[in-house]
Amino acid sequence: MPQLQRLTISATQIENQQITLTPEQYHYLSRVLRLQTDDRFIAMNGQGQWWLAKLVNQQAEIIEPITIYTELPISITSIVALPKNGFDEVVKQITELGVTKIIPVISDRTLLKPSPQKIDRWRRIAIEAAEQSERQIVPEILEPIPFKNSFSLINGSKYICYARGNSPHLLNYLIPFPNTEITIATGPEGGWTEREIQEARAAGFQTVSLGKRILTAVLAPVVALSLVTATAEAASESPNFFKKSGL
Amino acid sequence: MPQLQRLTISATQIENQQITLTPEQYHYLSRVLRLQTDDRFIAMNGQGQWWLAKLVNQQAEIIEPITIYTELPISITSIVALPKNGFDEVVKQITELGVTKIIPVISDRTLLKPSPQKIDRWRRIAIEAAEQSERQIVPEILEPIPFKNSFSLINGSKYICYARGNSPHLLNYLIPFPNTEITIATGPEGGWTEREIQEARAAGFQTVSLGKRILTAVLAPVVALSLVTATAEAASESPNFFKKSGL
């Protein structure tokens, strides 16, 4: 049912197949999407559950649960040094790609500290992008923290993209696919400082390249997520895909 | 010399180690970048050659050729159905990634036909992005044409991204890397029509998926190029990278 509109609700809005809509949600369904009583839409709780629902007066009723699943089988965290501009687009695009958690970080070369309004805005963008890309999960976006403070929040395989370091290409670490939690850190305009790279290495990050051409701070996290999600998906679709390699 | 500024010139501007600058180029170097006589910059001809040059009065002199090479060993063509908005960003990002040729196409679901001013604008964006990403080649951008007319302009391996078709993931065709010219076509908002998919298949395109999550028309070409350039680069860096696979 790709043509149905999607709405993210919270679990507490559901009771006995009834969805209690907020005034904003009702306005969105009735005025923006122009749904009328008995028109159908998809309700998502942002944590993996979808329902086929219909509008009934100013509330909604659940018709049946939907069992489409578009999420990847692993958790992917994106640590992104806040760029001067364009972080809205980063949040939108890496959400479309399938990121699980986004940690915006303040790096040595980060110029500005975002306002709480910005953080709310990013969370709204993530909700919209998750709906548009037909995801079941809305990625969690943490408050911005210093880069170093993110180290204690992550587990599994950790990679830091380093443009000028002659490091092996990220793809070398994704084939065969590690099948663990994965974290990818990408730097700000001007790149990570030597000190930051040293600290990340000491914390278990592998330095990796995204190719010989220099990517902007806005494109790098999108490219990194493209590679992680594609290899994760290929590995989950055909478990023998990379196994044939004997790598 | 990553800190030097870059300027794209045409081959005809060079004679006997002298570069005859246009008034706009001189303005850019002297006013925008604030270079003075004897200050150095990098001159690029957009076709793979770079020179270390210096400003001398209102002209420039070549000091020596530069032999950094950041280009991929294969030709990559991106056929992109023009999205309603955001094509500037597509041109910028796929240029950063390493595309060789961009063919904007009018598809069944494309709404508008761009003006000649737009095309000039895309070409300027490509020049700037090639400079910023330290490429030697500026991708060629063709005039927009109907999708079908692009078929006669391409050779090698051809893939068309099809969001809802249950096709194999693009990565399946890139590992091991085909080592031919590669063309990737991505659709407009709402996707290619069934007729377009049939015509492309008849012309030798393989339908491929970019993953289960639905990407926007602006993100899809960027993701496709991320995968092609990463696999091309990994294959060229270590020829045995994918060979071990026995695939």
Short mmCIF file of C-alpha atoms in Angstrom, two decimals:
data_model
loop_
_atom_site.label_atom_id
_atom_site.label_comp_id
_atom_site.label_asym_id
_atom_site.label_seq_id
_atom_site.Cartn_x
_atom_site.Cartn_y
_atom_site.Cartn_z
CA MET A 1 0.00 0.00 0.00
CA PRO A 2 2.63 2.52 -1.02
CA GLN A 3 0.12 5.24 -1.79
CA LEU A 4 -1.20 5.58 1.80
CA GLN A 5 -0.03 8.55 3.87
CA ARG A 6 1.91 7.93 7.07
CA LEU A 7 1.59 9.44 10.53
CA THR A 8 3.88 8.89 13.51
CA ILE A 9 2.04 8.53 16.81
CA SER A 10 3.24 7.61 20.29
CA ALA A 11 2.38 4.25 21.84
CA THR A 12 0.40 5.96 24.60
CA GLN A 13 -2.09 7.28 22.04
CA ILE A 14 -3.43 3.78 21.37
CA GLU A 15 -6.02 2.08 23.54
CA ASN A 16 -8.36 -0.72 22.47
CA GLN A 17 -7.79 -0.18 18.73
CA GLN A 18 -8.59 3.52 19.16
CA ILE A 19 -6.01 6.20 18.40
CA THR A 20 -6.51 9.46 20.27
CA LEU A 21 -5.17 12.08 17.86
CA THR A 22 -3.61 15.34 19.03
CA PRO A 23 -5.20 18.48 17.53
CA GLU A 24 -2.06 18.90 15.36
CA GLN A 25 -2.29 15.34 14.05
CA TYR A 26 -6.00 15.75 13.29
CA HIS A 27 -5.26 19.02 11.50
CA TYR A 28 -2.52 17.29 9.47
CA LEU A 29 -4.76 14.39 8.43
CA SER A 30 -7.91 16.40 7.75
CA ARG A 31 -6.57 19.71 6.42
CA VAL A 32 -3.12 19.00 5.00
CA LEU A 33 -3.75 15.49 3.65
CA ARG A 34 -7.52 16.16 3.23
CA LEU A 35 -8.57 12.78 4.60
CA GLN A 36 -12.24 12.34 5.49
CA THR A 37 -14.00 9.92 7.83
CA ASP A 38 -13.24 6.29 6.84
CA ASP A 39 -10.20 7.31 4.75
CA ARG A 40 -7.22 5.11 5.51
CA PHE A 41 -3.67 5.95 6.54
CA ILE A 42 -0.69 4.22 8.13
CA ALA A 43 0.03 4.88 11.82
CA MET A 44 3.62 4.23 12.93
CA ASN A 45 4.92 4.30 16.51
CA GLY A 46 8.50 5.04 15.44
CA GLN A 47 9.74 1.86 17.11
CA GLY A 48 9.04 -0.68 14.45
CA GLN A 49 5.25 -1.10 14.56
CA TRP A 50 2.86 -0.01 11.80
CA TRP A 51 -0.91 -0.15 11.67
CA LEU A 52 -3.44 0.34 8.91
CA ALA A 53 -5.85 2.90 10.44
CA LYS A 54 -8.82 4.99 9.38
CA LEU A 55 -10.05 8.40 10.34
CA VAL A 56 -13.33 8.37 12.32
CA ASN A 57 -14.65 11.79 13.25
CA GLN A 58 -11.76 13.54 14.98
CA GLN A 59 -10.06 10.31 16.08
CA ALA A 60 -8.75 7.21 14.36
CA GLU A 61 -9.33 3.47 14.56
CA ILE A 62 -6.85 0.69 13.94
CA ILE A 63 -7.96 -1.70 11.19
CA GLU A 64 -5.02 -4.14 11.35
CA PRO A 65 -1.28 -4.32 12.03
CA ILE A 66 1.05 -4.13 9.01
CA THR A 67 4.00 -6.44 8.73
CA ILE A 68 6.26 -4.78 6.17
CA TYR A 69 9.79 -4.64 7.49
CA THR A 70 12.33 -2.32 5.94
CA GLU A 71 14.83 -2.06 8.80
CA LEU A 72 18.36 -3.43 8.70
CA PRO A 73 19.24 -6.27 11.09
CA ILE A 74 22.01 -4.29 12.80
CA SER A 75 22.38 -1.05 14.70
CA ILE A 76 24.25 1.76 12.92
CA THR A 77 25.41 4.87 14.77
CA SER A 78 26.54 7.97 12.91
CA ILE A 79 28.83 10.36 14.81
CA VAL A 80 28.82 13.60 12.81
CA ALA A 81 30.98 16.65 13.58
CA LEU A 82 28.49 19.50 13.16
CA PRO A 83 29.12 21.28 9.85
CA LYS A 84 28.67 25.04 9.52
CA ASN A 85 25.63 24.49 7.29
CA GLY A 86 23.68 21.57 5.97
CA PHE A 87 23.17 19.37 9.03
CA ASP A 88 19.39 19.33 8.40
CA GLU A 89 20.11 17.65 5.07
CA VAL A 90 22.51 15.18 6.73
CA VAL A 91 19.82 14.15 9.24
CA LYS A 92 17.26 13.75 6.47
CA GLN A 93 19.50 11.70 4.19
CA ILE A 94 21.11 9.36 6.73
CA THR A 95 17.63 8.72 8.16
CA GLU A 96 16.42 7.74 4.68
CA LEU A 97 19.42 5.44 4.39
CA GLY A 98 18.68 3.58 7.62
CA VAL A 99 20.76 5.03 10.49
CA THR A 100 19.75 3.91 14.00
CA LYS A 101 21.31 6.64 16.14
CA ILE A 102 22.80 10.05 15.34
CA ILE A 103 25.34 11.67 17.67
CA PRO A 104 26.12 15.28 16.62
CA VAL A 105 29.50 16.20 18.08
CA ILE A 106 31.49 19.34 18.75
CA SER A 107 35.00 18.89 17.35
CA ASP A 108 38.15 21.01 17.59
CA ARG A 109 37.20 22.70 14.32
CA THR A 110 33.45 23.05 14.96
CA LEU A 111 32.48 26.68 14.91
CA LEU A 112 29.06 26.88 16.51
CA LYS A 113 27.03 25.30 19.23
CA PRO A 114 23.46 24.64 18.14
CA SER A 115 20.43 25.92 20.05
CA PRO A 116 17.86 23.57 21.65
CA GLN A 117 15.44 24.70 18.89
CA LYS A 118 17.81 23.23 16.31
CA ILE A 119 17.82 19.87 18.07
CA ASP A 120 14.01 19.77 18.10
CA ARG A 121 14.09 20.64 14.41
CA TRP A 122 16.47 17.75 13.63
CA ARG A 123 14.17 15.36 15.50
CA ARG A 124 11.18 16.54 13.46
CA ILE A 125 13.19 16.13 10.25
CA ALA A 126 14.11 12.57 11.28
CA ILE A 127 10.44 11.72 11.90
CA GLU A 128 9.42 13.06 8.49
CA ALA A 129 12.28 11.33 6.68
CA ALA A 130 11.50 8.01 8.41
CA GLU A 131 7.88 8.30 7.25
CA GLN A 132 8.82 9.25 3.70
CA SER A 133 11.35 6.46 3.34
CA GLU A 134 8.88 3.92 4.81
CA ARG A 135 11.01 3.04 7.80
CA GLN A 136 9.58 1.51 10.96
CA ILE A 137 12.14 3.11 13.29
CA VAL A 138 12.80 6.80 13.81
CA PRO A 139 16.51 7.26 14.57
CA GLU A 140 17.41 8.62 17.97
CA ILE A 141 19.23 11.98 17.86
CA LEU A 142 21.33 12.79 20.93
CA GLU A 143 22.13 16.28 22.21
CA PRO A 144 25.44 17.53 20.76
CA ILE A 145 28.42 16.58 22.94
CA PRO A 146 32.22 16.93 22.65
CA PHE A 147 33.59 14.26 20.28
CA LYS A 148 35.53 12.52 23.07
CA ASN A 149 32.40 12.12 25.19
CA SER A 150 30.79 10.01 22.46
CA PHE A 151 33.35 7.22 22.92
CA SER A 152 31.64 5.80 26.00
CA LEU A 153 28.26 5.66 24.24
CA ILE A 154 29.13 3.17 21.49
CA ASN A 155 29.97 -0.51 21.08
CA GLY A 156 30.98 -2.87 18.29
CA SER A 157 33.03 -1.90 15.22
CA LYS A 158 34.15 1.74 15.14
CA TYR A 159 35.47 3.64 12.12
CA ILE A 160 36.60 7.23 11.74
CA CYS A 161 36.81 8.75 8.25
CA TYR A 162 40.13 10.49 7.71
CA ALA A 163 40.48 12.28 4.38
CA ARG A 164 44.23 12.74 4.12
CA GLY A 165 45.63 9.83 6.10
CA ASN A 166 46.27 7.17 3.43
CA SER A 167 43.98 4.82 5.36
CA PRO A 168 42.38 1.75 3.75
CA HIS A 169 38.99 2.32 2.13
CA LEU A 170 36.00 1.80 4.47
CA LEU A 171 34.77 -0.93 2.12
CA ASN A 172 37.72 -3.12 3.17
CA TYR A 173 36.12 -3.41 6.62
CA LEU A 174 32.57 -4.04 5.39
CA ILE A 175 33.34 -7.01 3.13
CA PRO A 176 32.76 -9.51 4.59
CA PHE A 177 30.24 -7.71 6.77
CA PRO A 178 31.23 -7.60 10.45
CA ASN A 179 27.68 -8.28 11.76
CA THR A 180 28.13 -6.18 14.87
CA GLU A 181 26.93 -2.79 15.89
CA ILE A 182 28.69 -0.29 13.64
CA THR A 183 29.70 3.30 14.33
CA ILE A 184 31.05 5.71 11.70
CA ALA A 185 32.47 9.10 12.63
CA THR A 186 32.87 11.87 10.01
CA GLY A 187 34.67 15.18 10.53
CA PRO A 188 33.97 18.89 10.13
CA GLU A 189 35.10 21.31 7.41
CA GLY A 190 38.88 21.16 7.48
CA GLY A 191 38.83 17.65 8.90
CA TRP A 192 39.55 16.13 12.30
CA THR A 193 42.66 17.42 14.07
CA GLU A 194 45.64 15.10 14.53
CA ARG A 195 44.84 15.06 18.27
CA GLU A 196 41.27 13.89 17.62
CA ILE A 197 42.49 11.11 15.33
CA GLN A 198 44.95 9.95 18.01
CA GLU A 199 42.26 9.96 20.70
CA ALA A 200 39.84 8.06 18.49
CA ARG A 201 42.49 5.45 17.64
CA ALA A 202 43.23 5.04 21.34
CA ALA A 203 39.50 4.43 21.88
CA GLY A 204 39.48 1.62 19.31
CA PHE A 205 38.45 3.46 16.14
CA GLN A 206 39.93 2.26 12.85
CA THR A 207 40.84 5.16 10.51
CA VAL A 208 39.32 4.68 7.04
CA SER A 209 39.18 6.49 3.71
CA LEU A 210 36.09 7.29 1.63
CA GLY A 211 38.18 7.62 -1.55
CA LYS A 212 40.84 9.89 -3.01
CA ARG A 213 38.48 12.74 -3.82
CA ILE A 214 37.89 15.13 -0.93
CA LEU A 215 34.24 15.08 0.21
CA THR A 216 32.51 17.95 2.03
CA ALA A 217 31.52 17.57 5.69
CA VAL A 218 27.90 17.26 4.55
CA LEU A 219 28.47 14.56 1.93
CA ALA A 220 30.90 12.36 3.92
CA PRO A 221 28.34 10.98 6.45
CA VAL A 222 25.89 10.26 3.60
CA VAL A 223 28.51 8.34 1.62
CA ALA A 224 29.64 6.42 4.71
CA LEU A 225 26.05 5.43 5.51
CA SER A 226 25.45 4.44 1.86
CA LEU A 227 28.29 1.94 2.10
CA VAL A 228 27.35 0.54 5.51
CA THR A 229 23.66 0.12 4.70
CA ALA A 230 24.31 -1.39 1.26
CA THR A 231 26.76 -3.97 2.57
CA ALA A 232 24.51 -4.74 5.57
CA GLU A 233 21.55 -5.22 3.25
CA ALA A 234 23.43 -7.34 0.73
CA ALA A 235 24.79 -9.50 3.56
CA SER A 236 21.34 -9.95 5.11
CA GLU A 237 19.64 -10.71 1.76
CA SER A 238 22.05 -13.45 0.79
CA PRO A 239 24.17 -14.68 3.67
CA ASN A 240 26.52 -16.32 1.16
CA PHE A 241 27.06 -13.11 -0.77
CA PHE A 242 30.36 -12.26 0.88
CA LYS A 243 31.08 -15.74 2.23
CA LYS A 244 32.04 -17.05 -1.19
CA SER A 245 35.01 -14.76 -0.80
CA GLY A 246 36.72 -16.86 1.83
CA LEU A 247 37.91 -13.54 3.24
CA MET B 1 49.60 21.32 -1.23
CA PRO B 2 46.02 21.07 -0.04
CA GLN B 3 45.91 24.68 1.12
CA LEU B 4 46.39 26.23 -2.35
CA GLN B 5 43.32 27.61 -4.13
CA ARG B 6 42.26 26.09 -7.44
CA LEU B 7 41.20 27.71 -10.70
CA THR B 8 39.87 25.98 -13.81
CA ILE B 9 41.22 27.41 -17.08
CA SER B 10 40.86 26.25 -20.67
CA ALA B 11 43.81 24.74 -22.56
CA THR B 12 43.76 27.64 -25.03
CA GLN B 13 44.65 30.08 -22.24
CA ILE B 14 48.16 28.60 -21.92
CA GLU B 15 51.06 29.53 -24.18
CA ASN B 16 54.77 29.25 -23.34
CA GLN B 17 54.19 28.81 -19.60
CA GLN B 18 52.01 31.94 -19.56
CA ILE B 19 48.34 31.81 -18.60
CA THR B 20 46.20 34.58 -20.10
CA LEU B 21 43.52 35.14 -17.46
CA THR B 22 40.02 36.33 -18.33
CA PRO B 23 38.91 39.47 -16.45
CA GLU B 24 36.56 37.27 -14.36
CA GLN B 25 39.40 34.89 -13.43
CA TYR B 26 41.67 37.77 -12.50
CA HIS B 27 38.89 39.28 -10.39
CA TYR B 28 38.37 35.94 -8.66
CA LEU B 29 42.07 35.48 -7.87
CA SER B 30 42.80 39.07 -6.84
CA ARG B 31 39.55 40.20 -5.24
CA VAL B 32 37.78 37.07 -4.01
CA LEU B 33 40.85 35.02 -3.02
CA ARG B 34 42.95 38.18 -2.42
CA LEU B 35 46.06 36.78 -4.10
CA GLN B 36 48.85 39.24 -4.91
CA THR B 37 51.68 39.10 -7.44
CA ASP B 38 53.85 35.98 -6.87
CA ASP B 39 51.15 34.26 -4.80
CA ARG B 40 50.66 30.67 -5.90
CA PHE B 41 47.55 28.77 -6.93
CA ILE B 42 46.68 25.58 -8.80
CA ALA B 43 45.53 25.87 -12.43
CA MET B 44 43.45 22.94 -13.74
CA ASN B 45 42.32 22.41 -17.33
CA GLY B 46 39.38 20.21 -16.31
CA GLN B 47 40.73 17.32 -18.36
CA GLY B 48 43.21 15.81 -15.98
CA GLN B 49 46.11 18.28 -15.98
CA TRP B 50 47.11 20.47 -13.04
CA TRP B 51 49.83 23.12 -12.79
CA LEU B 52 51.35 25.01 -9.91
CA ALA B 53 51.06 28.65 -11.08
CA LYS B 54 51.64 32.13 -9.69
CA LEU B 55 49.93 35.45 -10.24
CA VAL B 56 52.11 38.00 -12.08
CA ASN B 57 50.49 41.40 -12.59
CA GLN B 58 47.12 40.65 -14.21
CA GLN B 59 48.23 37.34 -15.73
CA ALA B 60 49.70 34.10 -14.40
CA GLU B 61 52.81 31.99 -14.98
CA ILE B 62 53.16 28.24 -14.76
CA ILE B 63 55.79 27.15 -12.25
CA GLU B 64 55.54 23.38 -12.78
CA PRO B 65 53.08 20.59 -13.61
CA ILE B 66 51.51 18.72 -10.67
CA THR B 67 51.15 14.96 -10.74
CA ILE B 68 48.55 14.19 -8.09
CA TYR B 69 45.93 11.88 -9.52
CA THR B 70 42.58 11.45 -7.81
CA GLU B 71 40.50 10.17 -10.73
CA LEU B 72 39.03 6.69 -10.97
CA PRO B 73 40.32 4.38 -13.71
CA ILE B 74 36.88 3.95 -15.30
CA SER B 75 34.21 6.14 -16.85
CA ILE B 76 30.99 6.53 -14.82
CA THR B 77 27.86 8.05 -16.36
CA SER B 78 24.94 9.16 -14.21
CA ILE B 79 21.54 9.39 -15.92
CA VAL B 80 19.34 11.39 -13.55
CA ALA B 81 15.61 12.04 -14.08
CA LEU B 82 15.33 15.73 -13.20
CA PRO B 83 13.79 16.12 -9.73
CA LYS B 84 11.42 19.00 -8.94
CA ASN B 85 14.04 20.53 -6.65
CA GLY B 86 17.56 19.76 -5.57
CA PHE B 87 19.33 18.97 -8.85
CA ASP B 88 22.03 21.59 -8.05
CA GLU B 89 22.90 19.52 -4.98
CA VAL B 90 22.90 16.29 -7.02
CA VAL B 91 25.38 17.80 -9.52
CA LYS B 92 27.61 19.03 -6.69
CA GLN B 93 27.62 15.76 -4.77
CA ILE B 94 28.04 13.29 -7.63
CA THR B 95 30.86 15.50 -8.98
CA GLU B 96 32.57 15.30 -5.58
CA LEU B 97 32.15 11.53 -5.71
CA GLY B 98 33.84 11.15 -9.09
CA VAL B 99 31.20 10.98 -11.86
CA THR B 100 32.52 11.35 -15.43
CA LYS B 101 29.36 12.37 -17.31
CA ILE B 102 25.94 13.56 -16.18
CA ILE B 103 22.89 13.12 -18.43
CA PRO B 104 19.83 14.92 -17.01
CA VAL B 105 16.73 13.31 -18.51
CA ILE B 106 13.08 14.13 -18.90
CA SER B 107 11.02 11.15 -17.74
CA ASP B 108 7.30 10.38 -17.89
CA ARG B 109 6.90 11.84 -14.39
CA THR B 110 9.24 14.83 -14.80
CA LEU B 111 7.30 18.03 -14.30
CA LEU B 112 9.46 20.80 -15.68
CA LYS B 113 11.88 21.49 -18.46
CA PRO B 114 14.89 23.46 -17.28
CA SER B 115 15.98 26.73 -18.88
CA PRO B 116 19.38 27.15 -20.62
CA GLN B 117 20.39 29.33 -17.63
CA LYS B 118 19.94 26.32 -15.36
CA ILE B 119 22.24 24.22 -17.51
CA ASP B 120 24.97 26.88 -17.36
CA ARG B 121 24.47 26.98 -13.61
CA TRP B 122 24.93 23.18 -13.29
CA ARG B 123 28.14 23.40 -15.31
CA ARG B 124 29.48 26.11 -13.00
CA ILE B 125 28.54 24.02 -9.96
CA ALA B 126 30.40 21.03 -11.44
CA ILE B 127 33.54 23.14 -11.99
CA GLU B 128 33.45 24.40 -8.40
CA ALA B 129 32.80 20.95 -6.94
CA ALA B 130 35.63 19.42 -9.00
CA GLU B 131 38.01 22.09 -7.67
CA GLN B 132 36.84 21.67 -4.08
CA SER B 133 37.12 17.89 -4.15
CA GLU B 134 40.57 18.08 -5.79
CA ARG B 135 39.57 16.29 -8.96
CA GLN B 136 41.49 16.63 -12.23
CA ILE B 137 38.45 16.16 -14.45
CA VAL B 138 35.30 18.28 -14.57
CA PRO B 139 32.36 16.03 -15.46
CA GLU B 140 30.58 16.74 -18.71
CA ILE B 141 26.92 17.73 -18.29
CA LEU B 142 24.71 17.14 -21.32
CA GLU B 143 21.60 19.12 -22.24
CA PRO B 144 18.47 17.44 -20.82
CA ILE B 145 16.97 14.91 -23.24
CA PRO B 146 14.09 12.40 -23.09
CA PHE B 147 15.17 9.31 -21.12
CA LYS B 148 14.92 7.05 -24.19
CA ASN B 149 17.28 9.26 -26.20
CA SER B 150 20.06 8.65 -23.66
CA PHE B 151 20.24 4.94 -24.57
CA SER B 152 22.30 5.55 -27.70
CA LEU B 153 24.85 7.66 -25.80
CA ILE B 154 26.14 5.00 -23.42
CA ASN B 155 28.21 1.83 -23.47
CA GLY B 156 29.34 -0.82 -21.03
CA SER B 157 27.37 -2.00 -17.97
CA LYS B 158 24.00 -0.30 -17.53
CA TYR B 159 21.87 -0.30 -14.38
CA ILE B 160 18.53 1.31 -13.64
CA CYS B 161 17.48 1.80 -10.00
CA TYR B 162 13.95 0.58 -9.42
CA ALA B 163 12.60 1.18 -5.93
CA ARG B 164 9.68 -1.24 -5.80
CA GLY B 165 10.68 -4.00 -8.16
CA ASN B 166 12.26 -6.62 -5.87
CA SER B 167 15.44 -6.37 -7.96
CA PRO B 168 18.83 -7.52 -6.63
CA HIS B 169 20.86 -4.89 -4.79
CA LEU B 170 23.21 -2.84 -7.03
CA LEU B 171 26.13 -4.12 -4.95
CA ASN B 172 25.59 -7.61 -6.40
CA TYR B 173 26.74 -6.27 -9.77
CA LEU B 174 29.72 -4.31 -8.45
CA ILE B 175 31.44 -7.15 -6.60
CA PRO B 176 33.55 -8.29 -8.29
CA PHE B 177 33.91 -5.01 -10.11
CA PRO B 178 32.95 -5.20 -13.82
CA ASN B 179 35.85 -2.98 -15.02
CA THR B 180 33.88 -1.49 -17.88
CA GLU B 181 32.24 1.84 -18.43
CA ILE B 182 29.32 2.02 -16.01
CA THR B 183 26.01 3.86 -16.32
CA ILE B 184 23.49 4.24 -13.50
CA ALA B 185 20.01 5.67 -14.08
CA THR B 186 17.90 6.97 -11.18
CA GLY B 187 14.26 8.03 -11.41
CA PRO B 188 12.11 11.04 -10.54
CA GLU B 189 9.73 11.58 -7.60
CA GLY B 190 7.18 8.79 -7.89
CA GLY B 191 9.67 6.57 -9.70
CA TRP B 192 10.06 5.41 -13.28
CA THR B 193 6.89 4.27 -15.02
CA GLU B 194 6.46 0.62 -15.92
CA ARG B 195 6.86 1.58 -19.59
CA GLU B 196 10.21 3.26 -18.91
CA ILE B 197 11.47 0.20 -17.03
CA GLN B 198 10.45 -2.04 -19.93
CA GLU B 199 12.18 0.18 -22.47
CA ALA B 200 15.34 0.36 -20.39
CA ARG B 201 15.40 -3.43 -19.97
CA ALA B 202 14.99 -3.81 -23.72
CA ALA B 203 18.00 -1.50 -24.15
CA GLY B 204 20.15 -3.73 -21.94
CA PHE B 205 19.72 -2.10 -18.52
CA GLN B 206 19.71 -4.36 -15.48
CA THR B 207 17.12 -3.29 -12.86
CA VAL B 208 18.70 -2.94 -9.41
CA SER B 209 17.66 -1.97 -5.88
CA LEU B 210 19.35 0.55 -3.58
CA GLY B 211 17.82 -1.07 -0.48
CA LYS B 212 14.42 -1.58 1.09
CA ARG B 213 14.07 1.97 2.36
CA ILE B 214 12.61 4.38 -0.21
CA LEU B 215 15.14 7.10 -1.15
CA THR B 216 14.18 10.51 -2.55
CA ALA B 217 14.96 11.38 -6.17
CA VAL B 218 17.77 13.63 -4.89
CA LEU B 219 19.43 11.06 -2.64
CA ALA B 220 19.21 8.04 -4.99
CA PRO B 221 21.86 9.21 -7.54
CA VAL B 222 24.22 10.13 -4.69
CA VAL B 223 23.87 6.70 -3.07
CA ALA B 224 24.30 4.93 -6.42
CA LEU B 225 27.47 6.90 -7.14
CA SER B 226 28.79 6.23 -3.61
CA LEU B 227 28.58 2.51 -4.27
CA VAL B 228 30.07 2.60 -7.77
CA THR B 229 32.99 4.85 -6.85
CA ALA B 230 33.79 2.95 -3.64
CA THR B 231 33.86 -0.42 -5.35
CA ALA B 232 35.83 1.01 -8.30
CA GLU B 233 38.35 2.53 -5.94
CA ALA B 234 38.68 -0.57 -3.76
CA ALA B 235 39.14 -2.70 -6.89
CA SER B 236 41.79 -0.37 -8.31
CA GLU B 237 43.68 -0.08 -5.01
CA SER B 238 44.01 -3.80 -4.47
CA PRO B 239 43.25 -5.82 -7.59
CA ASN B 240 42.91 -8.93 -5.44
CA PHE B 241 40.34 -7.33 -3.15
CA PHE B 242 37.34 -8.91 -4.84
CA LYS B 243 39.25 -11.65 -6.65
CA LYS B 244 39.68 -13.65 -3.47
CA SER B 245 35.97 -14.16 -3.73
CA GLY B 246 36.14 -16.56 -6.64
CA LEU B 247 32.89 -14.91 -7.78
#
